[in-house]
Structure formats: structure tokens, C-alpha cells
Coordinates of C-alpha atoms in Angstrom, one line a residue:
M1 CA 4.7 12.0 -4.8
F2 CA 4.9 8.7 -8.0
D3 CA 6.1 9.7 -10.8
S4 CA 5.1 8.2 -13.8
G5 CA 8.3 9.8 -15.5
I6 CA 10.7 7.4 -14.0
A7 CA 13.4 5.7 -15.9
P8 CA 12.6 2.7 -18.7
S9 CA 12.6 -0.6 -17.7
G10 CA 15.5 -1.8 -19.3
T11 CA 17.8 0.8 -17.4
L12 CA 19.9 0.2 -14.0
L13 CA 17.8 2.7 -12.7
G14 CA 14.1 1.7 -14.1
L15 CA 15.0 -1.5 -12.4
L16 CA 16.3 0.0 -9.0
Q17 CA 13.0 2.0 -9.3
R18 CA 10.5 -0.2 -9.9
G19 CA 12.4 -3.1 -6.5
R20 CA 12.6 -5.9 -9.4
G21 CA 14.8 -8.9 -8.6
D22 CA 16.6 -7.4 -12.3
G23 CA 17.5 -4.4 -10.2
T24 CA 20.1 -5.9 -7.3
L25 CA 21.2 -8.3 -10.2
H26 CA 22.1 -5.9 -12.4
A27 CA 23.6 -3.8 -9.7
L28 CA 26.0 -6.1 -8.4
T29 CA 27.8 -6.8 -12.0
A30 CA 28.1 -2.8 -13.0
P31 CA 30.4 -0.4 -11.8
R32 CA 30.4 -0.1 -8.0
A33 CA 29.9 4.2 -8.4
D34 CA 27.4 3.8 -10.8
A35 CA 25.5 1.4 -8.6
L36 CA 25.7 3.5 -5.4
A37 CA 24.5 6.7 -7.9
A38 CA 21.2 5.3 -8.9
L39 CA 21.0 3.5 -5.5
N40 CA 21.1 7.0 -3.5
Q41 CA 18.6 8.4 -6.2
C42 CA 16.1 5.8 -5.8
V43 CA 16.4 7.0 -2.2
L44 CA 16.5 9.9 -1.5
R45 CA 13.3 10.4 -4.8
D46 CA 11.1 8.0 -4.2
P47 CA 9.9 6.5 -6.7
R48 CA 7.2 4.3 -5.6
H49 CA 3.5 4.2 -6.9
D50 CA 2.3 4.2 -3.4
W51 CA 5.1 5.2 -1.2
Q52 CA 2.3 3.4 2.0
V53 CA 2.5 0.4 0.4
E54 CA 5.1 -0.7 -1.6
N55 CA 7.9 -1.9 -0.3
R56 CA 11.2 -0.9 -1.4
S57 CA 12.9 -0.2 2.6
L58 CA 14.6 -3.7 2.7
Y59 CA 15.4 -4.0 -0.4
Y60 CA 17.1 -1.1 -1.6
A61 CA 18.9 -1.9 2.4
R62 CA 19.8 -5.4 1.2
L63 CA 21.7 -3.6 -2.2
Y64 CA 24.2 -0.9 0.8
L65 CA 24.9 -4.0 1.7
D66 CA 25.9 -5.7 -0.7
L67 CA 27.9 -2.8 -2.9
D68 CA 29.0 -1.4 1.4
G69 CA 27.2 1.2 0.6
E70 CA 28.4 4.9 2.3
L71 CA 25.6 6.9 3.7
T72 CA 27.3 10.5 3.0
A73 CA 24.4 11.1 0.1
V74 CA 21.3 9.6 3.0
E75 CA 23.3 11.9 5.8
A76 CA 22.7 15.1 3.4
H77 CA 19.6 14.4 1.9
L78 CA 18.6 14.0 5.9
F79 CA 20.3 16.8 7.2
H80 CA 19.3 19.0 4.3
P81 CA 17.2 23.1 4.5
E82 CA 14.7 21.2 2.9
D83 CA 13.9 19.2 5.8
V84 CA 12.9 22.6 7.3
L85 CA 10.3 23.8 4.8
D86 CA 8.9 20.3 3.6
P87 CA 8.4 18.0 6.9
E88 CA 6.3 15.3 5.1
E89 CA 6.8 11.9 5.5
N90 CA 7.0 11.2 2.0
R91 CA 10.5 13.1 1.2
T92 CA 12.5 11.2 4.3
G93 CA 10.9 8.4 5.3
L94 CA 11.7 5.7 2.8
A95 CA 15.5 6.4 4.0
L96 CA 14.5 6.5 7.6
A97 CA 12.9 2.9 6.8
V98 CA 16.2 2.1 4.8
L99 CA 18.5 3.9 7.6
G100 CA 15.9 0.8 9.9
H101 CA 17.2 -2.1 8.4
L102 CA 20.9 -1.4 7.9
A103 CA 20.9 -0.7 11.7
A104 CA 19.2 -4.3 12.4
Y105 CA 22.3 -5.7 10.2
G106 CA 24.4 -4.2 12.7
R107 CA 25.5 -1.0 10.2
R108 CA 26.8 0.9 13.0
D109 CA 26.3 4.4 11.8
A110 CA 23.1 3.5 10.1
L111 CA 22.1 3.8 13.8
E112 CA 24.0 7.4 15.1
L113 CA 22.4 9.2 11.8
L114 CA 19.2 7.5 13.4
R115 CA 19.5 9.1 17.2
R116 CA 21.1 12.4 15.8
Y117 CA 17.4 12.3 13.3
V118 CA 15.6 11.8 16.5
V119 CA 17.8 15.4 18.2
H120 CA 17.2 17.4 14.9
G121 CA 15.3 16.3 12.2
A122 CA 11.6 17.0 11.1
N123 CA 10.4 14.2 10.8
W124 CA 12.1 12.7 13.7
A125 CA 8.5 10.0 15.2
W126 CA 9.4 8.0 12.5
A127 CA 12.9 7.8 13.1
L128 CA 12.1 7.4 16.8
D129 CA 9.7 4.2 15.6
E130 CA 12.5 2.7 13.1
L131 CA 14.9 2.8 16.7
A132 CA 12.4 1.3 19.1
L133 CA 12.6 -1.5 16.9
R134 CA 16.4 -1.8 17.2
D135 CA 17.9 0.5 19.7
D136 CA 19.4 -0.8 23.3
D137 CA 17.6 1.0 26.3
A138 CA 20.6 2.9 26.3
G139 CA 20.3 4.6 23.4
L140 CA 17.4 5.1 23.4
R141 CA 16.6 6.5 26.9
A142 CA 19.8 9.0 25.8
L143 CA 16.7 10.2 23.4
A144 CA 15.0 11.3 26.5
V145 CA 15.4 15.0 27.0
P146 CA 15.9 15.7 23.7
V147 CA 12.9 14.4 22.5
L148 CA 10.6 15.8 25.1
A149 CA 12.6 19.3 24.4
R150 CA 10.9 20.1 21.6
F151 CA 7.0 20.4 23.5
A152 CA 7.0 23.3 25.0
R153 CA 6.1 23.8 28.7
D154 CA 2.9 25.1 28.3
A155 CA -0.5 23.5 27.4
E156 CA -0.1 23.9 23.7
G157 CA 2.9 21.7 24.5
D158 CA 1.5 19.8 26.7
A159 CA -1.5 18.8 24.0
A160 CA 1.2 17.8 21.2
L161 CA 3.6 15.9 23.4
A162 CA 0.2 14.0 24.4
A163 CA -0.3 13.3 20.6
A164 CA 2.6 12.8 19.5
V165 CA 3.1 9.9 22.4
R166 CA -0.3 8.3 21.6
D167 CA 0.5 7.9 18.3
A168 CA 3.5 6.4 18.1
Y169 CA 3.1 3.6 15.9
E170 CA 6.0 1.9 18.3
P171 CA 5.5 2.8 21.8
R172 CA 8.2 1.6 23.6
P173 CA 10.4 4.6 23.8
W174 CA 7.5 6.3 26.0
R175 CA 7.3 3.3 27.9
L176 CA 11.3 2.9 28.8
W177 CA 10.8 7.3 29.4
A178 CA 7.9 6.9 31.3
D179 CA 10.0 4.6 34.1
D180 CA 13.1 6.7 33.8
P181 CA 15.0 7.4 36.6
R182 CA 15.5 11.1 36.2
E183 CA 11.8 12.0 37.8
A184 CA 11.4 15.2 35.6
V185 CA 11.6 12.8 32.7
A186 CA 8.9 10.4 34.1
T187 CA 6.7 12.6 35.1
R188 CA 6.0 14.4 32.4
V189 CA 6.2 11.5 30.0
R190 CA 3.5 9.9 32.3
A191 CA 1.2 12.4 32.3
A192 CA 1.1 12.9 28.5
R193 CA 0.5 9.2 28.2
E194 CA -2.3 9.3 30.6
Q195 CA -3.8 12.9 28.5
G196 CA -3.3 9.6 25.4
S197 CA -5.5 7.0 26.7
F198 CA -7.5 9.6 28.1
D199 CA -8.3 11.5 24.3
R200 CA -8.6 8.0 22.6
W201 CA -11.6 6.9 25.4
Q202 CA -13.2 10.4 24.7
R203 CA -12.8 10.3 21.5
Q204 CA -14.8 6.8 21.5
L205 CA -17.8 8.2 23.4
D206 CA -17.9 11.4 21.1
S207 CA -20.6 11.0 18.4
T208 CA -18.8 11.1 15.4
G209 CA -19.7 12.3 12.2
P210 CA -22.6 13.6 10.4
R211 CA -26.3 10.9 10.3
P212 CA -29.5 11.4 8.3
D213 CA -32.7 11.2 9.9
W214 CA -34.6 7.4 9.9
S215 CA -36.6 7.4 6.8
V216 CA -35.6 6.9 3.0
R217 CA -36.6 10.2 2.2
A218 CA -33.7 11.9 4.3
V219 CA -31.4 9.3 4.1
L220 CA -31.1 10.1 0.2
A221 CA -30.9 14.6 1.4
W222 CA -27.9 13.0 3.4
A223 CA -26.6 11.5 0.3
D224 CA -27.0 14.6 -1.6
R225 CA -25.5 17.4 0.9
G226 CA -22.6 15.1 0.7
A227 CA -22.5 15.0 -2.6
E228 CA -22.3 18.9 -2.7
R229 CA -20.3 19.3 -0.2
G230 CA -17.7 16.8 -2.6
T231 CA -18.1 14.5 0.2
P232 CA -19.5 11.0 -1.4
L233 CA -21.4 9.9 1.3
H234 CA -23.0 7.3 -1.7
A235 CA -22.0 4.0 0.4
P236 CA -23.2 4.8 3.5
A237 CA -26.2 6.3 2.3
A238 CA -27.2 3.0 1.0
R239 CA -26.7 0.9 4.3
C240 CA -28.5 3.2 5.6
L241 CA -31.3 1.9 3.0
T242 CA -30.8 -1.9 4.4
A243 CA -32.1 -0.3 7.6
V244 CA -34.5 1.2 7.1
A245 CA -36.5 1.0 3.4
G246 CA -39.1 -1.3 3.5
P247 CA -41.4 -2.8 -0.3
E248 CA -43.3 0.2 0.3
D249 CA -40.2 2.8 -0.3
R250 CA -38.7 0.6 -3.5
P251 CA -40.4 2.7 -5.6
D252 CA -38.6 5.8 -4.8
I253 CA -35.8 4.2 -4.4
V254 CA -36.2 3.2 -8.1
E255 CA -37.9 7.0 -9.2
A256 CA -34.0 8.3 -6.9
A257 CA -32.2 5.5 -9.7
L258 CA -33.8 6.8 -12.6
D259 CA -33.7 9.8 -12.1
G260 CA -32.6 11.1 -8.5
S261 CA -30.0 13.8 -7.9
D262 CA -26.2 12.6 -8.1
G263 CA -25.8 11.9 -4.1
A264 CA -29.4 10.1 -4.7
R265 CA -28.9 8.5 -7.7
S266 CA -26.0 6.8 -6.5
A267 CA -27.3 5.6 -3.4
A268 CA -30.0 4.2 -4.8
L269 CA -27.8 2.4 -7.4
R270 CA -26.1 0.9 -4.6
Y271 CA -28.8 0.3 -3.0
L272 CA -31.0 -1.9 -5.5
A273 CA -27.4 -3.2 -6.4
D274 CA -26.5 -4.6 -2.8
T275 CA -30.2 -6.3 -2.6
H276 CA -30.1 -7.8 -6.2
D277 CA -33.2 -6.0 -7.2
P278 CA -35.0 -6.9 -10.5
L279 CA -34.3 -3.8 -12.0
A280 CA -30.6 -3.2 -10.9
L281 CA -29.0 -3.3 -14.4
D282 CA -31.3 -2.1 -16.1
L283 CA -30.7 1.3 -14.1
V284 CA -27.1 0.4 -13.9
E285 CA -26.8 1.0 -17.8
A286 CA -28.7 3.7 -17.5
A287 CA -26.8 5.6 -14.8
V288 CA -23.3 5.4 -17.3
A289 CA -25.7 7.4 -19.9
S290 CA -25.6 10.0 -17.5
P291 CA -23.3 14.0 -17.8
S292 CA -21.9 12.6 -14.5
A293 CA -18.9 11.4 -13.2
T294 CA -19.8 10.8 -9.8
V295 CA -23.2 9.0 -11.0
V296 CA -20.9 7.0 -13.6
E297 CA -18.5 6.0 -11.0
A298 CA -21.0 5.1 -8.6
A299 CA -23.0 2.5 -10.9
V300 CA -19.7 1.1 -12.4
E301 CA -19.0 -0.1 -8.6
S302 CA -21.8 -1.3 -7.6
F303 CA -22.0 -3.3 -10.9
E304 CA -18.8 -4.8 -9.5
R305 CA -20.4 -5.5 -6.3
M306 CA -23.2 -7.7 -7.8
R307 CA -22.4 -11.7 -7.5
S308 CA -25.2 -13.0 -8.8
V309 CA -25.5 -15.3 -12.0
A310 CA -28.0 -12.8 -13.4
A311 CA -25.1 -9.5 -13.7
V312 CA -22.1 -12.3 -15.2
D313 CA -24.6 -13.1 -17.9
R314 CA -25.4 -9.2 -18.5
A315 CA -21.1 -8.8 -18.0
R316 CA -20.6 -10.9 -21.4
A317 CA -23.1 -8.7 -22.7
W318 CA -21.4 -5.7 -22.1
V319 CA -18.0 -6.7 -21.6
Q320 CA -17.6 -5.4 -25.6
R321 CA -18.2 -1.9 -24.9
P322 CA -16.1 0.9 -25.6
D323 CA -17.1 2.7 -22.0
A324 CA -16.4 2.4 -18.3
L325 CA -19.3 -0.3 -17.9
G326 CA -17.6 -2.0 -20.7
A327 CA -14.4 -2.2 -18.6
A328 CA -16.8 -3.0 -15.7
A329 CA -17.3 -6.4 -17.2
G330 CA -13.9 -6.4 -18.3
R331 CA -13.1 -7.1 -14.1
V332 CA -16.2 -9.1 -13.5
L333 CA -16.3 -11.6 -15.9
A334 CA -12.1 -11.6 -14.2
C335 CA -13.0 -11.7 -10.8
R336 CA -16.9 -14.3 -11.2
G337 CA -15.9 -15.5 -15.0
G338 CA -15.9 -19.4 -15.8
A339 CA -13.9 -21.1 -18.2
H340 CA -15.3 -19.6 -21.6
D341 CA -15.3 -16.3 -20.6
A342 CA -11.1 -16.4 -21.0
A343 CA -11.3 -15.3 -24.2
L344 CA -13.2 -12.0 -22.9
V345 CA -11.1 -11.4 -20.2
L346 CA -7.3 -11.9 -22.2
G347 CA -9.5 -9.1 -24.3
A348 CA -10.4 -7.4 -22.1
L349 CA -7.3 -7.6 -20.9
R350 CA -5.1 -6.7 -24.2
E351 CA -7.5 -4.0 -24.6
A352 CA -6.6 -2.4 -20.9
V353 CA -2.7 -2.4 -21.7
R354 CA -3.2 -1.5 -25.2
S355 CA -5.0 1.8 -24.5
E356 CA -4.1 2.6 -20.8
G357 CA -0.6 1.3 -20.6
P358 CA 0.9 -1.1 -17.9
D359 CA -0.3 0.4 -15.4
A360 CA -3.7 0.8 -15.6
A361 CA -5.8 0.5 -12.3
T362 CA -8.1 -1.9 -14.0
L363 CA -5.2 -3.7 -15.1
W364 CA -4.8 -4.8 -10.8
T365 CA -8.3 -7.4 -11.2
L366 CA -7.9 -8.1 -15.2
V367 CA -4.2 -9.9 -14.2
D368 CA -5.7 -12.0 -10.9
G369 CA -8.5 -13.1 -13.3
A370 CA -6.2 -14.0 -16.5
G371 CA -4.7 -16.5 -13.1
R372 CA -7.1 -18.3 -12.0
L373 CA -8.3 -18.8 -15.6
G374 CA -5.2 -20.2 -16.8
I375 CA -4.8 -18.1 -19.7
G376 CA -1.8 -19.1 -21.4
C377 CA -2.0 -17.3 -24.2
A378 CA -2.0 -14.2 -22.0
A379 CA 1.0 -15.1 -20.8
P380 CA 3.1 -12.5 -23.2
V381 CA 1.0 -9.3 -22.3
L382 CA 1.7 -10.4 -18.3
R383 CA 4.8 -10.5 -18.6
H384 CA 4.7 -6.9 -20.7
V385 CA 3.2 -5.5 -17.7
Y386 CA 6.0 -7.9 -15.3
R387 CA 8.7 -6.1 -17.2
E388 CA 7.3 -2.5 -17.7
T389 CA 4.4 -1.7 -14.5
A390 CA 6.0 1.2 -11.9
S391 CA 3.6 -0.2 -9.4
S392 CA 5.5 -3.5 -7.4
H393 CA 2.3 -5.2 -6.3
L394 CA 1.1 -5.4 -9.5
R395 CA 3.7 -7.0 -11.0
G396 CA 3.9 -9.4 -7.8
R397 CA 0.3 -9.9 -9.3
A398 CA 1.3 -10.5 -12.7
A399 CA 3.8 -13.0 -11.5
R400 CA 1.1 -14.7 -9.4
A401 CA -0.5 -14.9 -12.9
L402 CA 2.6 -16.4 -14.9
A403 CA 3.1 -19.1 -12.4
A404 CA -0.2 -20.2 -14.2
T405 CA 0.2 -20.0 -17.2
D406 CA 3.1 -19.8 -17.8
G407 CA 5.7 -22.7 -18.4
S408 CA 8.7 -20.8 -18.7
F409 CA 7.8 -19.4 -15.3
P410 CA 10.3 -21.6 -13.1
A411 CA 13.5 -20.8 -15.0
G412 CA 12.3 -17.5 -16.5
F413 CA 11.0 -14.5 -13.9
A414 CA 11.1 -16.7 -11.1
V415 CA 14.4 -16.3 -10.4
E416 CA 14.7 -12.8 -10.5
C417 CA 11.8 -12.6 -7.7
L418 CA 13.7 -14.3 -5.5
W419 CA 15.5 -11.0 -5.3
D420 CA 12.4 -8.9 -5.5
C421 CA 11.7 -6.2 -3.1
E422 CA 8.1 -7.4 -3.0
E423 CA 7.8 -10.0 0.0
T424 CA 4.9 -11.3 -1.5
T425 CA 7.1 -11.7 -4.6
R426 CA 9.7 -13.3 -3.2
E427 CA 7.2 -15.9 -2.1
I428 CA 5.7 -16.9 -5.4
A429 CA 9.4 -17.3 -6.8
A430 CA 11.2 -19.7 -3.5
R431 CA 7.7 -22.3 -4.7
H432 CA 8.1 -22.1 -8.1
A433 CA 12.2 -20.9 -8.5
E434 CA 14.1 -23.6 -11.0
T435 CA 16.5 -24.8 -8.0
G436 CA 18.9 -26.0 -11.2
D437 CA 19.9 -22.5 -11.8
A438 CA 23.3 -22.2 -8.6
R439 CA 21.8 -18.4 -7.7
V440 CA 18.6 -20.1 -7.2
V441 CA 19.8 -22.2 -4.0
E442 CA 22.1 -19.5 -3.0
R443 CA 19.5 -17.1 -2.4
L444 CA 17.4 -19.1 -0.7
R445 CA 19.8 -20.6 1.7
R446 CA 20.5 -16.8 2.1
L447 CA 17.1 -15.5 2.4
A448 CA 16.4 -18.5 5.1
A449 CA 19.5 -17.5 7.4
D450 CA 18.0 -13.4 7.3
P451 CA 16.5 -12.5 10.3
A452 CA 14.5 -9.6 8.0
E453 CA 13.1 -12.0 5.8
E454 CA 9.8 -12.0 6.2
D455 CA 7.4 -16.0 8.3
E456 CA 5.9 -16.6 5.0
V457 CA 9.2 -16.3 2.6
Q458 CA 10.8 -18.5 5.1
T459 CA 8.3 -21.4 5.5
A460 CA 8.2 -20.9 1.4
V461 CA 12.2 -21.8 1.2
R462 CA 11.9 -24.4 3.9
S463 CA 9.7 -25.8 1.5
R464 CA 12.4 -26.2 -1.0
I465 CA 15.4 -27.0 0.6
G466 CA 14.2 -28.4 4.0
P467 CA 15.0 -32.0 4.9
D468 CA 11.6 -33.2 3.4
A469 CA 11.8 -31.1 0.5

């Protein structure tokens, strides 16, 4: 779903797509039609780096309220013929979540759209979950018949209904319908709930997944079979080795880590690293030269899991390497290095941004490390990551690191962070933003009074504007 070609960070659309606080501030001063057009584009074409974990819905809903935006475009998107052809959650999930927040803020048009979509839309279960948190009992009861009509009255339909009840994120509508005065509704929903409970219980009793035999050779062979199928099993295989391997098995495991096939070698490397075997680091270094990407990835992961002093010392020697092991060494030092490793971590951070850009996966750990070590010289590159990354989670980490390294943060980025899409970033801002700015005081008061705001953010706000602040 993520489109790496989102608009530049300096444009209104680019700011809104990233969920930056400056997006809201710029939208409120831009021509209303332009701001609504950019907002609609974001809601209808989800720009998130990872739509399942990044927050945008409350951010966009608040901007709809501030702009007094109509929902015509959202309605057309939800009821477009494509809804039937592409019923995947990521096409309509963001729009439905935005409507849910708007309904909670009292927007009647949003509530009615959600109700209509439950009746006619493909992603109706998401819409029903939104209504479960916001609609009254009468509104939910009115939806019982159209929702049940989605499921045929045969064995297949009953099974689908039981699955829908069992997997519902919010159970409130189903509980209401189970007590519905209409016997046909109540009887069918109660039966579905009972079947769903039985299915859940049966799954817990049933054996799940393949299991290796109880020996070192069998576990390594099991890991190999997984690699051949394209199903990585080296992590569970390493845990199995912990249970079955004795001192007498070490030579076989070391041999597998040195020259085994992909699955066995990966499992052996993971096991030896986790048990702090004295040969683990040398075997990791040898494995990184393997032509197999599977083995290289497993070796790097195994190294990063190591917590020993020897592993940190080796990271200092490896951090200059221009390969995956060098990048992993930078991350190890970011997590577990000392103050004297600051220059190495800063070098790894700069190199990652220069070679891979502001969305590189390695930056998450390196940015945290710059903040942990208080590397003041990292502030310029951290500000670059903050501005340019498309990941709102990485931007939040950059904000946390800037709070620890950049003296200008309280009067600078911390102010816009009060409007950020991520609650953790708003919390950082609430603790650090300079209250000499009139916008900050007003925003803190608004966050404190907003029932949709997260508890952690409001706690941070109260620490700044409460009677004991």
C-alpha cells in the first residue's frame, strides 16, 4: 500500500501524507479548497508507510473538523464500484476510521455514512467496529437484520457468520443482537456466538504446525525443510536446539554453522549466538561471506541478538565494514555501546542516510542510539530524518532523539509535534514544547480538553499546565 513516491516534504500534500504537525498548521492557513483537496487525497489514498501500525485517522479527522470539511469525496470513495472489486481493508480502512472519529466528535453525517456502509459496503465489519464504539443501542439494533442478511441460511453461511462473530474486534453489536427481542435475530446470533466459542476452543486443543523429532540432527533437518519451502524456521529450530542439545552435540552444531545447508546453518548460528558460544562471532563473520542471502540475514540477526561484552567489542571492529555486518555493528553500538562509541554511531547514522535515504530500516535503531548517547553533533542529520521520512514512527523516534540532543528542539520541532499524528510524538512535544509560544499554550489546553486524546498525552499536558506545573 505504501507509495514511495509521496509528495515532497515541503509541500502541503507531503506534510499531510507524513502526518506532520506542520501539515495541519499549513492547511489552516492555505486556501480552504486546496487544503480539503490535499486532505481528501490522503484519506482516499492511504499514504502510510505501514498502514497497520501508523496513526493518521485522528489526525485527519481533527483537520476535517478544523476546516469544516464536507464528506462528499469520502462517500464517493466508499460506495465506488471498486469497493466490490477490491474489498481489501487497506482500501477503505483509513476512511472508515476517520469517519469513526468524526462520529465521536458529533458529526452526524459521518455516523450516517458508517451505518450505510455497514449495510452496503464490502469492508462492513470495520465500519461496524467503528459504530460499536460510537453508536447508540437503537442505531446498532437497526443494523442487525441487514448484517445477518449477508449470510446465507445454510451450513456455509452459518460458518461464515460464526467466523464473523468470533473475529469481531468489538463484540458490543453481537451482544446486543444476541438479546434482540426479535427471536429470529437473537436465535441466529446466539448460535453463531456458541459456534465461534467452540471453534476457538477446538483450535486450542488441536495440534498446530509441524514439529521436529527430538534430536539435534532432526531439528537441523527440520530447519532445512523449512528453508526449502521458503518458510524460515531457524528461530524456532534454535529454541528446539536449546532444549535437546547437550555438550556432546556441540561439534555437530558448529559444523552445521560453518558449512551446513541454509536452514541448518541459520539455526546453528542462532543457537550458538544465543548461548554465547566462544566461536559464535567467528562463525557469524564467516557466514556473512556466504552467497546465500538467507544465511547472511540469519548471521546478522544472530549477531544483533548477542548481549556480551565480546559482541560489543567485535562491533567496534566491524562497524567500518561496507556490508550488512558493518551496518549491524553500528546498530549494536547504538543499542549497547558506551559514550566513547558516539563517533562510530554518528558515522553509521550519517552513512545510512547518505546511502539508503531517510526511510532506511536501520535508522530506527541508529536514531534511538543517537538519542541514548546524547550525540549533539547528530542533530543536523536527525532533523533531516525528521523532515523527510515517510514513516511517522521513525519521525517520532527522531523527535525523541532531538529532545535529547538539540537545544533548539523546544522552540522548534517540538511546537509542531503538538499536532503530530502519533500520540507518542505529541507526548514528547507536550513535555518539551516552549510555552512562551502562544500557540503552544492554546494547543495544550485543547489537547487537555479533547476526549479523543490519549491518556499519556493528557498526563504530559497536565504536567505542564496543571496547578503544580
